[in-house]
Amino acid sequence: MLTSSLFSKRWMIAHMLLGLVCLDPVFSFFSTIHAQESYLFQQVAVFNGLENSGVADVLISDGKIQQIASEIQPDSSTVVIDGTGKTLLPGFIDCHTHVWFESQLRQALVFGVTTELDMMSSPPMASLFRKSQQDGKSDDRADFFSAGAAVTVKNGHGTQFGLPVPTLESAAEAGTFVSTRIREGSDYIKIIYEDGSSYGGRMPCLSKDMLVASIAAAKQNGKLAVAHVSTAEGARLCIENGIDGLVHLFAESEIKDDLVSLAKSKGIFVVPTAAVISNASGKNSTSSFVNDRSINPFLTNENLTNLSKTFPVLPSSKNNWGLLKTNIKRLMEAGVPILAGTDAPNPGTIHGASLHHELRLLVESGLTPTQALAAATGKAARSFQLKDRGRIDVGLRADLILVEGDPTEDISRTGNIVGVWKGGKRVDRDSTRKMIAASKASAAQQPKAEENRMISNFESGKRETEFGAGWTASTDAMMGGNSSVQSKVIDGGADGSGKALQVSGKTRPQQPAFSGVMFSPGKVQMQPGNISSHRSISFWAKGDDEDCEIMFFFQKRGFMPSTKPFKATK
């Protein structure tokens, strides 16, 4: 049943409204960075990235660790920090994320994640992130390394999220496919070997020949090859054919002794992504985590929504949290490097905070707190060949976290953050906390669900809306594109009405490409409004027979979009 027509019976000329409209999340996370200063941490317990190396003084300046000694005399310009009862850690490295917005990298930094290893994103957006990083304009967010587009097949895993992605059609094309990814800037090559069987479904998957050829192409180009797998069979095939690491660990069966030995002999690393795999196994363990008083003040309402979400678990799913824990422990005991990665922002995860959850789950799976910390610092940097970070040593980047207490004894202490430094500059977490508190207070004062409302009928001759923040342009410029859009009220509407909103523009030839208009129901742009009483939205449109799409971002899905394609016919 339709509610009263929110757009009324009016039409829009929709010349070009193409592709996926990717909007930054409604709460635009930011992290202010203090100016470059020298800092001296006095008598602080040091976890050096591999082990607790004892109490020392640590001096940082010019973005690097300058000195570590039993006692260092500061000069007058150095900020002295009392480290008594505190632990200094290298900045965390999240070894499996997906980054779509710069705000996600800012949020990661607030939680002490100074580096994110993205495992699939939009190449144009990844290029923008890399350029700002190379130009020294990324102090306020986590550093970003990325696989760019992953190796997958038509309709295979990775193609279902709305963004157009390149796909591999044959083993013979693997060399060209991988070379193209490297030209786009991929820091490593991710290969998806996923048939959906462990989740109780089926989907197209790379053939063995395509898998082998893709691994070989990555090696020939001097790049690490990492694999998405969810079955023991897929893991074995990847390891036998030279994969450098698995960026998921299977939970559909117990790992066999010979596979453990094979993984050890081949020198691979494993990123279990326990936070997301446990969730996909029917276990969402975020409740105690999100109520942690050291973490909760830095979680937005949108964060809390996504952390509460679970994957739908089909009756035929084979994934089991207990099996995942067993497999993690057996690989760890055999000496296979276990690394920390969250797969954020999948259901039950968010950027930054979920790395702390992942560490707790690794300890629950049998790692010691020290081993879990190394999984997010020294071992992570070593496995991904990041030589300038991941450890506390003279000459390395001053990416640091200072926490209250000793996380080598109690892993939950990682959340008790006293301060975060990236490249020697301190992150202003307090401003972020205050901003989030104000946002939550404002949301609490939002009126209850709106009654049936009209958004616009344009009869005034202006682009006015009856509520919300009005109409604004939305194009792929945020993703490095050059598409354009114009909109204006014109004469002639549907069903004899007087006016309509005309939307026209041009889209660039390469994907992702989009050009259109956006309405925000909150009082300011990108702010949500409570229209939860509605079950439909209606509008009249006509156009030039173009493929168009209406897209909704809403809190219930953690601001992941739902889409509805339509034809704007004459």
Coordinates of C-alpha atoms in Angstrom, one line a residue:
M1 CA 0.0 0.0 0.0
L2 CA 1.3 3.4 -0.9
T3 CA 1.5 6.2 1.6
S4 CA 0.5 9.6 0.3
S5 CA 2.8 10.5 -2.5
L6 CA 5.9 12.0 -1.1
F7 CA 6.8 13.5 -4.4
S8 CA 3.2 13.9 -5.4
K9 CA 2.2 13.4 -9.0
R10 CA 4.9 15.4 -10.5
W11 CA 7.6 14.3 -13.0
M12 CA 11.3 14.8 -13.3
I13 CA 13.2 14.7 -16.5
A14 CA 16.0 12.2 -15.7
H15 CA 18.5 12.4 -18.5
M16 CA 21.4 10.8 -16.8
L17 CA 21.0 9.3 -13.3
L18 CA 23.4 6.4 -13.6
G19 CA 25.4 4.0 -11.4
L20 CA 25.8 3.8 -7.7
V21 CA 25.4 7.0 -5.7
C22 CA 28.0 6.5 -2.9
L23 CA 27.6 9.0 -0.2
D24 CA 29.8 9.6 2.8
P25 CA 28.1 8.3 6.0
V26 CA 25.7 10.7 7.6
F27 CA 28.1 11.2 10.6
S28 CA 31.3 12.4 9.0
F29 CA 34.0 11.2 11.4
F30 CA 36.9 13.5 11.8
S31 CA 40.1 13.4 13.8
T32 CA 42.0 16.6 14.5
I33 CA 45.8 16.4 14.5
H34 CA 48.0 18.5 16.7
A35 CA 51.0 20.3 15.2
Q36 CA 54.3 18.4 15.0
E37 CA 56.0 18.3 18.4
S38 CA 58.6 16.3 20.2
Y39 CA 57.2 13.9 22.9
L40 CA 59.0 12.1 25.6
F41 CA 57.3 9.1 27.2
Q42 CA 58.9 8.6 30.5
Q43 CA 59.1 5.2 32.3
V44 CA 56.6 3.6 30.1
A45 CA 56.2 -0.2 29.5
V46 CA 57.1 -0.8 25.9
F47 CA 55.5 -3.5 23.7
N48 CA 57.8 -3.3 20.7
G49 CA 55.6 -5.1 18.2
L50 CA 56.7 -8.6 19.1
E51 CA 57.1 -8.7 22.8
N52 CA 57.2 -6.6 26.0
S53 CA 60.7 -5.1 26.1
G54 CA 60.4 -3.6 29.6
V55 CA 60.2 -0.1 31.0
A56 CA 62.0 2.7 29.2
D57 CA 62.0 6.4 28.0
V58 CA 61.0 6.8 24.4
L59 CA 61.6 10.1 22.5
I60 CA 59.8 10.9 19.3
S61 CA 60.2 13.9 17.0
D62 CA 60.1 14.8 13.3
G63 CA 57.6 12.0 12.8
K64 CA 60.0 9.2 13.9
I65 CA 61.2 7.4 17.0
Q66 CA 64.5 9.1 17.8
Q67 CA 65.7 7.3 21.0
I68 CA 64.9 4.5 23.4
A69 CA 66.8 4.4 26.7
S70 CA 66.6 3.9 30.4
E71 CA 66.6 7.6 30.9
I72 CA 66.4 10.5 28.5
Q73 CA 66.7 14.2 29.4
P74 CA 64.2 16.3 27.6
D75 CA 64.9 19.8 26.2
S76 CA 62.6 22.7 26.9
S77 CA 60.5 22.2 23.7
T78 CA 59.7 18.5 24.4
V79 CA 56.3 17.5 25.7
V80 CA 56.8 15.1 28.6
I81 CA 54.3 12.4 29.2
D82 CA 54.4 10.3 32.4
G83 CA 54.2 6.6 31.4
T84 CA 53.9 5.2 34.8
G85 CA 51.4 2.4 34.8
K86 CA 50.9 2.7 31.0
T87 CA 52.0 0.7 27.9
L88 CA 53.3 2.2 24.7
L89 CA 52.3 0.1 21.6
P90 CA 52.9 0.5 17.9
G91 CA 49.9 1.8 15.9
F92 CA 47.6 -1.0 15.0
I93 CA 47.5 -2.5 11.5
D94 CA 44.1 -3.8 10.4
C95 CA 45.0 -6.5 7.8
H96 CA 41.5 -6.8 6.2
T97 CA 39.1 -3.9 5.7
H98 CA 37.1 -2.4 2.9
V99 CA 37.3 1.4 2.6
W100 CA 34.7 3.3 0.7
F101 CA 34.8 6.7 2.5
E102 CA 37.7 8.8 3.9
S103 CA 35.7 9.1 7.1
Q104 CA 36.2 5.4 7.8
L105 CA 39.9 5.9 7.8
R106 CA 39.5 8.9 10.2
Q107 CA 37.4 6.8 12.5
A108 CA 40.1 4.0 12.4
L109 CA 42.7 6.4 13.6
V110 CA 40.7 7.5 16.6
F111 CA 40.8 3.9 17.8
G112 CA 44.6 3.6 17.3
V113 CA 44.5 1.9 13.9
T114 CA 47.1 3.9 12.1
T115 CA 47.2 1.6 9.0
E116 CA 44.4 -0.2 7.1
L117 CA 45.0 -2.9 4.5
D118 CA 42.0 -2.7 2.2
M119 CA 41.1 -5.9 0.5
M120 CA 38.8 -4.6 -2.2
S121 CA 37.6 -1.1 -3.1
S122 CA 36.9 1.2 -6.0
P123 CA 40.2 1.8 -7.9
P124 CA 39.4 5.5 -8.6
M125 CA 38.7 6.1 -4.9
A126 CA 41.8 4.1 -3.9
S127 CA 43.9 6.2 -6.2
L128 CA 42.6 9.4 -4.5
F129 CA 43.5 8.0 -1.1
R130 CA 47.0 7.0 -2.3
K131 CA 47.7 10.4 -3.8
S132 CA 46.7 12.3 -0.7
Q133 CA 48.9 10.0 1.3
Q134 CA 51.9 10.5 -1.0
D135 CA 51.3 14.2 -0.9
G136 CA 51.5 14.2 2.9
K137 CA 47.8 15.2 3.3
S138 CA 46.6 12.2 5.3
D139 CA 47.7 13.0 8.8
D140 CA 44.1 12.9 10.0
R141 CA 43.4 9.4 8.9
A142 CA 44.8 5.9 8.9
D143 CA 47.3 5.1 6.2
F144 CA 45.8 3.2 3.3
F145 CA 47.1 0.3 1.3
S146 CA 44.8 -1.6 -1.1
A147 CA 44.3 -4.5 -3.4
G148 CA 42.0 -2.3 -5.5
A149 CA 39.8 -4.5 -7.6
A150 CA 40.0 -8.2 -6.7
V151 CA 40.3 -11.2 -9.0
T152 CA 36.9 -12.7 -9.4
V153 CA 34.5 -14.0 -12.1
K154 CA 31.3 -12.7 -13.6
N155 CA 28.5 -12.9 -10.9
G156 CA 31.1 -14.2 -8.4
H157 CA 31.7 -13.0 -4.9
G158 CA 32.6 -9.3 -5.0
T159 CA 30.2 -8.5 -7.8
Q160 CA 27.1 -8.3 -5.7
F161 CA 27.5 -5.0 -4.0
G162 CA 26.3 -2.6 -6.6
L163 CA 29.6 -1.3 -7.9
P164 CA 30.7 -2.4 -11.4
V165 CA 33.9 -4.5 -11.1
P166 CA 36.2 -6.0 -13.6
T167 CA 36.0 -9.8 -13.9
L168 CA 38.3 -12.5 -15.1
E169 CA 37.0 -14.6 -18.0
S170 CA 39.8 -17.1 -18.6
A171 CA 43.2 -18.3 -17.2
A172 CA 44.8 -16.9 -20.4
E173 CA 43.8 -13.4 -19.4
A174 CA 45.1 -13.6 -15.9
G175 CA 48.4 -11.9 -16.7
T176 CA 46.7 -8.9 -18.4
F177 CA 44.1 -8.7 -15.6
V178 CA 46.7 -8.6 -12.9
S179 CA 48.9 -6.1 -14.8
T180 CA 45.9 -3.8 -15.1
R181 CA 45.4 -3.9 -11.4
I182 CA 49.0 -3.0 -10.8
R183 CA 48.8 -0.1 -13.2
E184 CA 45.7 1.1 -11.2
G185 CA 48.0 1.1 -8.1
S186 CA 47.2 -2.2 -6.3
D187 CA 49.6 -2.7 -3.5
Y188 CA 49.0 -6.5 -3.5
I189 CA 46.7 -8.8 -5.4
K190 CA 43.6 -10.3 -3.8
I191 CA 42.2 -13.5 -5.4
I192 CA 38.6 -14.6 -4.5
Y193 CA 38.2 -18.3 -4.5
E194 CA 34.6 -18.6 -3.2
D195 CA 31.8 -20.9 -4.3
G196 CA 29.4 -20.0 -1.4
S197 CA 29.1 -23.6 -0.2
S198 CA 30.3 -23.0 3.3
Y199 CA 27.5 -20.4 3.7
G200 CA 24.8 -22.8 2.4
G201 CA 24.6 -21.4 -1.1
R202 CA 26.3 -21.5 -4.5
M203 CA 27.9 -18.8 -6.7
P204 CA 30.3 -18.8 -9.7
C205 CA 33.9 -19.3 -8.8
L206 CA 37.3 -19.1 -10.4
S207 CA 38.5 -22.3 -12.0
K208 CA 41.6 -23.9 -10.7
D209 CA 43.5 -22.8 -13.8
M210 CA 42.3 -19.2 -13.3
L211 CA 43.4 -19.3 -9.7
V212 CA 46.9 -20.8 -10.5
A213 CA 47.4 -18.3 -13.3
S214 CA 46.4 -15.3 -11.1
I215 CA 48.8 -16.3 -8.3
A216 CA 51.6 -16.7 -10.9
A217 CA 50.9 -13.3 -12.5
A218 CA 51.1 -11.6 -9.1
K219 CA 54.4 -13.3 -8.4
Q220 CA 55.8 -12.4 -11.8
N221 CA 54.9 -8.7 -11.0
G222 CA 56.6 -8.8 -7.6
K223 CA 53.3 -8.5 -5.7
L224 CA 52.0 -10.4 -2.7
A225 CA 49.1 -12.7 -3.6
V226 CA 46.4 -13.1 -0.9
A227 CA 43.3 -15.2 -1.1
H228 CA 39.7 -15.0 0.1
V229 CA 38.7 -18.6 0.9
S230 CA 36.0 -20.2 3.1
T231 CA 36.6 -23.9 2.7
A232 CA 39.5 -26.2 3.6
E233 CA 39.6 -27.4 -0.1
G234 CA 40.0 -23.8 -1.3
A235 CA 42.7 -23.1 1.3
R236 CA 44.6 -26.2 0.3
L237 CA 44.5 -25.3 -3.4
C238 CA 45.7 -21.8 -2.8
I239 CA 48.5 -22.8 -0.5
E240 CA 49.7 -25.6 -2.9
N241 CA 49.9 -23.1 -5.7
G242 CA 52.0 -20.4 -4.0
I243 CA 49.6 -18.0 -2.3
D244 CA 51.3 -15.7 0.2
G245 CA 48.4 -15.5 2.7
L246 CA 44.8 -16.3 3.4
V247 CA 42.8 -13.3 4.3
H248 CA 39.9 -15.4 5.7
L249 CA 40.1 -18.7 7.6
F250 CA 37.5 -21.4 6.9
A251 CA 35.1 -22.5 9.7
E252 CA 33.2 -25.3 7.9
S253 CA 35.5 -28.1 8.9
E254 CA 38.4 -28.8 11.3
I255 CA 41.8 -28.2 9.8
K256 CA 43.7 -31.4 9.0
D257 CA 47.3 -32.1 10.2
D258 CA 48.7 -32.2 6.7
L259 CA 47.1 -28.9 5.8
V260 CA 48.6 -27.3 9.0
S261 CA 52.0 -28.7 8.0
L262 CA 51.6 -27.5 4.4
A263 CA 50.8 -24.0 5.6
K264 CA 53.8 -24.0 7.8
S265 CA 56.2 -25.3 5.2
K266 CA 55.0 -22.8 2.5
G267 CA 55.5 -19.9 4.9
I268 CA 52.0 -18.4 4.5
F269 CA 50.3 -16.1 6.9
V270 CA 46.6 -16.2 7.9
V271 CA 44.1 -13.4 8.7
P272 CA 41.2 -15.2 10.3
T273 CA 38.8 -12.2 10.4
A274 CA 37.3 -13.8 13.5
A275 CA 34.9 -10.8 14.2
V276 CA 33.1 -11.3 10.9
I277 CA 33.4 -15.1 10.5
S278 CA 32.0 -15.6 14.1
N279 CA 29.1 -13.3 13.2
A280 CA 28.5 -15.3 10.0
S281 CA 28.5 -18.4 12.2
G282 CA 25.6 -17.1 14.3
K283 CA 27.7 -15.5 17.1
N284 CA 27.6 -11.8 17.5
S285 CA 29.7 -11.1 20.5
T286 CA 29.8 -7.3 20.4
S287 CA 27.4 -6.6 23.3
S288 CA 30.1 -6.5 26.1
F289 CA 32.5 -4.8 23.7
V290 CA 30.2 -1.9 22.7
N291 CA 29.4 -1.3 26.4
D292 CA 33.0 -0.9 27.3
R293 CA 33.2 2.5 28.9
S294 CA 36.5 3.2 27.2
I295 CA 35.1 2.5 23.7
N296 CA 31.4 3.4 23.8
P297 CA 31.9 7.2 23.9
F298 CA 33.6 7.0 20.5
L299 CA 30.8 5.0 18.9
T300 CA 28.2 6.9 16.9
N301 CA 24.6 5.7 16.7
E302 CA 25.4 4.5 13.2
N303 CA 28.4 2.5 14.6
L304 CA 26.1 0.9 17.2
T305 CA 23.6 0.0 14.5
N306 CA 26.2 -1.8 12.4
L307 CA 27.8 -3.5 15.4
S308 CA 24.4 -5.0 16.4
K309 CA 23.8 -6.5 12.9
T310 CA 24.3 -10.2 12.1
F311 CA 24.7 -12.0 8.9
P312 CA 21.6 -14.1 7.9
V313 CA 22.6 -17.7 8.6
L314 CA 21.1 -20.2 6.2
P315 CA 20.0 -23.6 7.6
S316 CA 22.5 -25.3 5.3
S317 CA 25.4 -23.1 6.4
K318 CA 28.5 -25.1 7.5
N319 CA 30.3 -22.3 9.4
N320 CA 30.9 -22.9 13.1
W321 CA 32.5 -20.6 15.5
G322 CA 34.0 -23.4 17.5
L323 CA 35.7 -24.8 14.4
L324 CA 37.2 -21.4 13.6
K325 CA 38.7 -21.1 17.1
T326 CA 40.2 -24.6 16.8
N327 CA 41.7 -23.8 13.4
I328 CA 43.2 -20.5 14.6
K329 CA 44.8 -22.2 17.6
R330 CA 46.2 -25.1 15.6
L331 CA 47.8 -22.9 13.0
M332 CA 49.2 -20.6 15.8
E333 CA 50.7 -23.5 17.7
A334 CA 52.3 -24.7 14.5
G335 CA 54.0 -21.3 14.0
V336 CA 51.9 -20.0 11.1
P337 CA 51.7 -16.2 11.5
I338 CA 48.2 -15.2 12.6
L339 CA 47.4 -11.6 11.7
A340 CA 44.5 -9.3 12.9
G341 CA 41.9 -8.2 10.4
T342 CA 38.3 -7.3 10.8
D343 CA 36.7 -7.2 7.3
A344 CA 35.0 -3.9 8.4
P345 CA 32.5 -2.6 7.6
N346 CA 30.6 -5.9 7.2
P347 CA 27.7 -6.6 9.6
G348 CA 28.8 -6.6 13.2
T349 CA 32.0 -4.6 12.5
I350 CA 33.1 -1.0 12.1
H351 CA 36.4 0.5 11.2
G352 CA 38.8 1.0 14.1
A353 CA 36.9 -0.2 17.1
S354 CA 36.4 -3.7 15.7
L355 CA 40.2 -4.3 15.7
H356 CA 40.0 -4.2 19.5
H357 CA 37.2 -6.8 19.3
E358 CA 39.3 -8.9 16.9
L359 CA 42.1 -9.0 19.4
R360 CA 39.8 -10.2 22.1
L361 CA 38.5 -12.9 19.8
L362 CA 42.0 -14.0 18.9
V363 CA 42.8 -14.4 22.6
E364 CA 39.5 -16.3 23.1
S365 CA 40.8 -18.6 20.2
G366 CA 44.0 -19.5 22.1
L367 CA 46.5 -16.7 21.3
T368 CA 48.2 -15.1 24.3
P369 CA 47.6 -11.3 24.6
T370 CA 51.2 -10.8 23.5
Q371 CA 50.6 -12.9 20.4
A372 CA 47.4 -11.1 19.6
L373 CA 49.2 -7.7 19.9
A374 CA 51.9 -8.9 17.5
A375 CA 49.2 -10.0 15.1
A376 CA 48.2 -6.3 14.8
T377 CA 51.6 -4.8 14.8
G378 CA 55.0 -6.4 14.2
K379 CA 53.8 -9.6 12.5
A380 CA 51.3 -7.7 10.4
A381 CA 54.0 -5.3 9.2
R382 CA 56.5 -8.1 8.5
S383 CA 54.0 -10.2 6.5
F384 CA 52.8 -7.3 4.3
Q385 CA 56.4 -6.0 3.9
L386 CA 55.7 -2.7 5.6
K387 CA 59.2 -2.0 6.8
D388 CA 58.7 1.5 8.4
R389 CA 56.0 0.6 10.9
G390 CA 54.6 -2.0 13.2
R391 CA 57.4 -1.9 15.8
I392 CA 58.8 0.5 18.3
D393 CA 62.4 0.9 17.2
V394 CA 64.7 3.9 16.5
G395 CA 64.2 5.3 13.0
L396 CA 60.7 3.9 12.5
R397 CA 57.5 5.9 12.1
A398 CA 56.2 7.3 15.3
D399 CA 52.8 5.6 14.9
L400 CA 52.0 4.9 18.5
I401 CA 49.2 4.1 21.0
L402 CA 49.5 4.8 24.7
V403 CA 47.1 2.8 26.9
E404 CA 46.4 2.6 30.6
G405 CA 47.5 -0.7 32.1
D406 CA 49.2 -3.7 30.5
P407 CA 47.4 -5.3 27.5
T408 CA 50.0 -8.1 27.4
E409 CA 48.3 -9.3 30.6
D410 CA 44.7 -8.3 29.8
I411 CA 43.9 -7.7 26.1
S412 CA 40.9 -5.6 26.9
R413 CA 43.3 -2.9 28.0
T414 CA 43.9 -1.9 24.4
G415 CA 40.6 0.0 24.6
N416 CA 41.9 2.1 27.5
I417 CA 43.5 4.6 25.1
V418 CA 45.3 7.6 26.7
G419 CA 46.6 8.9 23.3
V420 CA 47.2 8.1 19.7
W421 CA 50.1 9.5 17.6
K422 CA 50.4 9.2 13.8
G423 CA 53.7 10.2 12.3
G424 CA 54.6 11.8 15.6
K425 CA 51.5 14.0 15.7
R426 CA 48.9 13.5 18.4
V427 CA 45.3 12.8 17.5
D428 CA 42.7 15.0 19.2
R429 CA 40.4 12.2 20.4
D430 CA 38.7 14.5 22.9
S431 CA 37.2 16.7 20.3
T432 CA 35.8 13.6 18.5
R433 CA 34.3 12.3 21.7
K434 CA 32.6 15.6 22.4
M435 CA 31.3 15.8 18.8
I436 CA 29.8 12.3 19.1
A437 CA 28.2 13.1 22.4
A438 CA 26.6 16.1 20.9
S439 CA 25.4 14.1 17.9
K440 CA 23.8 11.5 20.2
A441 CA 22.1 14.2 22.3
S442 CA 20.7 15.8 19.2
A443 CA 19.4 12.4 17.9
A444 CA 17.7 11.8 21.2
Q445 CA 15.7 15.0 20.7
Q446 CA 14.6 14.1 17.2
P447 CA 10.8 14.0 16.8
K448 CA 9.1 10.7 16.5
A449 CA 8.3 9.3 13.0
E450 CA 7.1 12.0 10.6
E451 CA 3.5 11.8 9.5
N452 CA 2.9 11.3 5.8
R453 CA 4.8 14.1 4.2
M454 CA 5.3 15.4 0.7
I455 CA 9.0 16.1 -0.1
S456 CA 8.4 18.4 -3.1
N457 CA 5.8 19.4 -5.7
F458 CA 7.9 22.3 -7.1
E459 CA 4.7 24.4 -7.7
S460 CA 6.4 27.5 -6.2
G461 CA 8.9 27.4 -9.0
K462 CA 11.7 26.7 -6.6
R463 CA 13.6 23.5 -5.5
E464 CA 11.9 23.7 -2.1
T465 CA 11.1 20.8 0.1
E466 CA 8.4 20.6 2.7
F467 CA 10.9 19.1 5.3
G468 CA 14.5 18.1 5.4
A469 CA 17.6 19.9 4.1
G470 CA 16.5 20.2 0.5
W471 CA 17.9 19.0 -2.8
T472 CA 21.6 19.0 -3.6
A473 CA 23.8 17.7 -6.5
S474 CA 25.4 14.3 -6.2
T475 CA 28.1 13.1 -8.7
D476 CA 31.1 10.8 -8.9
A477 CA 33.4 13.8 -8.1
M478 CA 33.8 12.3 -4.6
M479 CA 35.3 9.2 -6.3
G480 CA 37.6 11.1 -8.7
G481 CA 35.2 11.4 -11.5
N482 CA 34.2 14.4 -13.7
S483 CA 30.5 13.7 -14.2
S484 CA 28.3 16.8 -14.0
V485 CA 24.7 17.6 -13.1
Q486 CA 22.4 20.5 -13.3
S487 CA 18.8 20.8 -12.0
K488 CA 16.2 23.4 -12.3
V489 CA 12.4 23.8 -11.9
I490 CA 10.6 23.9 -15.3
D491 CA 7.1 24.3 -16.5
G492 CA 4.9 21.3 -17.0
G493 CA 4.3 18.5 -14.6
A494 CA 2.5 15.2 -14.4
D495 CA -1.2 14.8 -14.4
G496 CA -1.8 18.4 -15.4
S497 CA 0.3 19.9 -12.6
G498 CA 2.3 23.1 -13.3
K499 CA 5.9 22.4 -12.5
A500 CA 8.7 19.7 -12.4
L501 CA 12.3 19.4 -11.4
Q502 CA 14.5 18.8 -14.5
V503 CA 17.7 16.9 -13.8
S504 CA 20.3 16.7 -16.6
G505 CA 24.0 16.1 -16.9
K506 CA 26.8 14.1 -18.3
T507 CA 28.5 11.0 -16.9
R508 CA 32.1 9.9 -17.6
P509 CA 32.6 6.8 -19.6
Q510 CA 34.5 4.8 -17.0
Q511 CA 32.8 3.3 -13.9
P512 CA 31.8 4.1 -11.3
A513 CA 29.9 7.0 -12.9
F514 CA 26.8 8.8 -11.7
S515 CA 25.1 12.1 -11.9
G516 CA 21.9 13.0 -10.0
V517 CA 20.3 14.8 -7.1
M518 CA 20.1 13.9 -3.5
F519 CA 17.5 14.7 -0.7
S520 CA 18.4 14.5 3.0
P521 CA 15.4 14.2 5.4
G522 CA 17.4 15.7 8.4
K523 CA 17.7 19.4 9.1
V524 CA 21.1 19.6 7.5
Q525 CA 22.7 17.8 4.5
M526 CA 23.7 14.2 5.2
Q527 CA 21.7 14.1 8.4
P528 CA 19.0 11.4 8.8
G529 CA 15.4 12.0 9.7
N530 CA 12.9 9.7 11.3
I531 CA 10.5 8.6 8.5
S532 CA 10.3 5.0 9.8
S533 CA 6.5 5.1 9.7
H534 CA 6.6 5.0 5.9
R535 CA 6.7 1.9 3.9
S536 CA 7.0 3.4 0.4
I537 CA 8.1 6.4 -1.5
S538 CA 6.4 7.5 -4.7
F539 CA 7.3 9.9 -7.5
W540 CA 6.5 10.6 -11.2
A541 CA 9.3 10.7 -13.7
K542 CA 9.9 10.8 -17.4
G543 CA 13.0 11.0 -19.4
D544 CA 15.1 9.8 -22.4
D545 CA 14.7 6.0 -21.9
E546 CA 17.8 6.0 -19.7
D547 CA 18.6 3.4 -17.0
C548 CA 18.1 5.2 -13.7
E549 CA 18.3 4.2 -10.0
I550 CA 16.9 5.4 -6.8
M551 CA 19.0 4.7 -3.8
F552 CA 18.3 4.8 -0.1
F553 CA 20.7 5.1 2.8
F554 CA 19.3 4.4 6.2
Q555 CA 20.4 3.5 9.7
K556 CA 18.8 0.1 10.0
R557 CA 21.4 -1.2 7.5
G558 CA 24.2 0.8 8.8
F559 CA 23.9 3.3 5.9
M560 CA 24.6 0.6 3.4
P561 CA 22.3 1.5 0.4
S562 CA 19.3 -0.3 -1.0
T563 CA 18.7 0.4 -4.6
K564 CA 15.8 0.2 -7.1
P565 CA 16.5 0.6 -10.8
F566 CA 13.9 2.1 -13.1
K567 CA 13.6 3.3 -16.7
A568 CA 12.8 7.0 -17.2
T569 CA 10.7 6.6 -20.3
K570 CA 9.0 9.3 -22.4

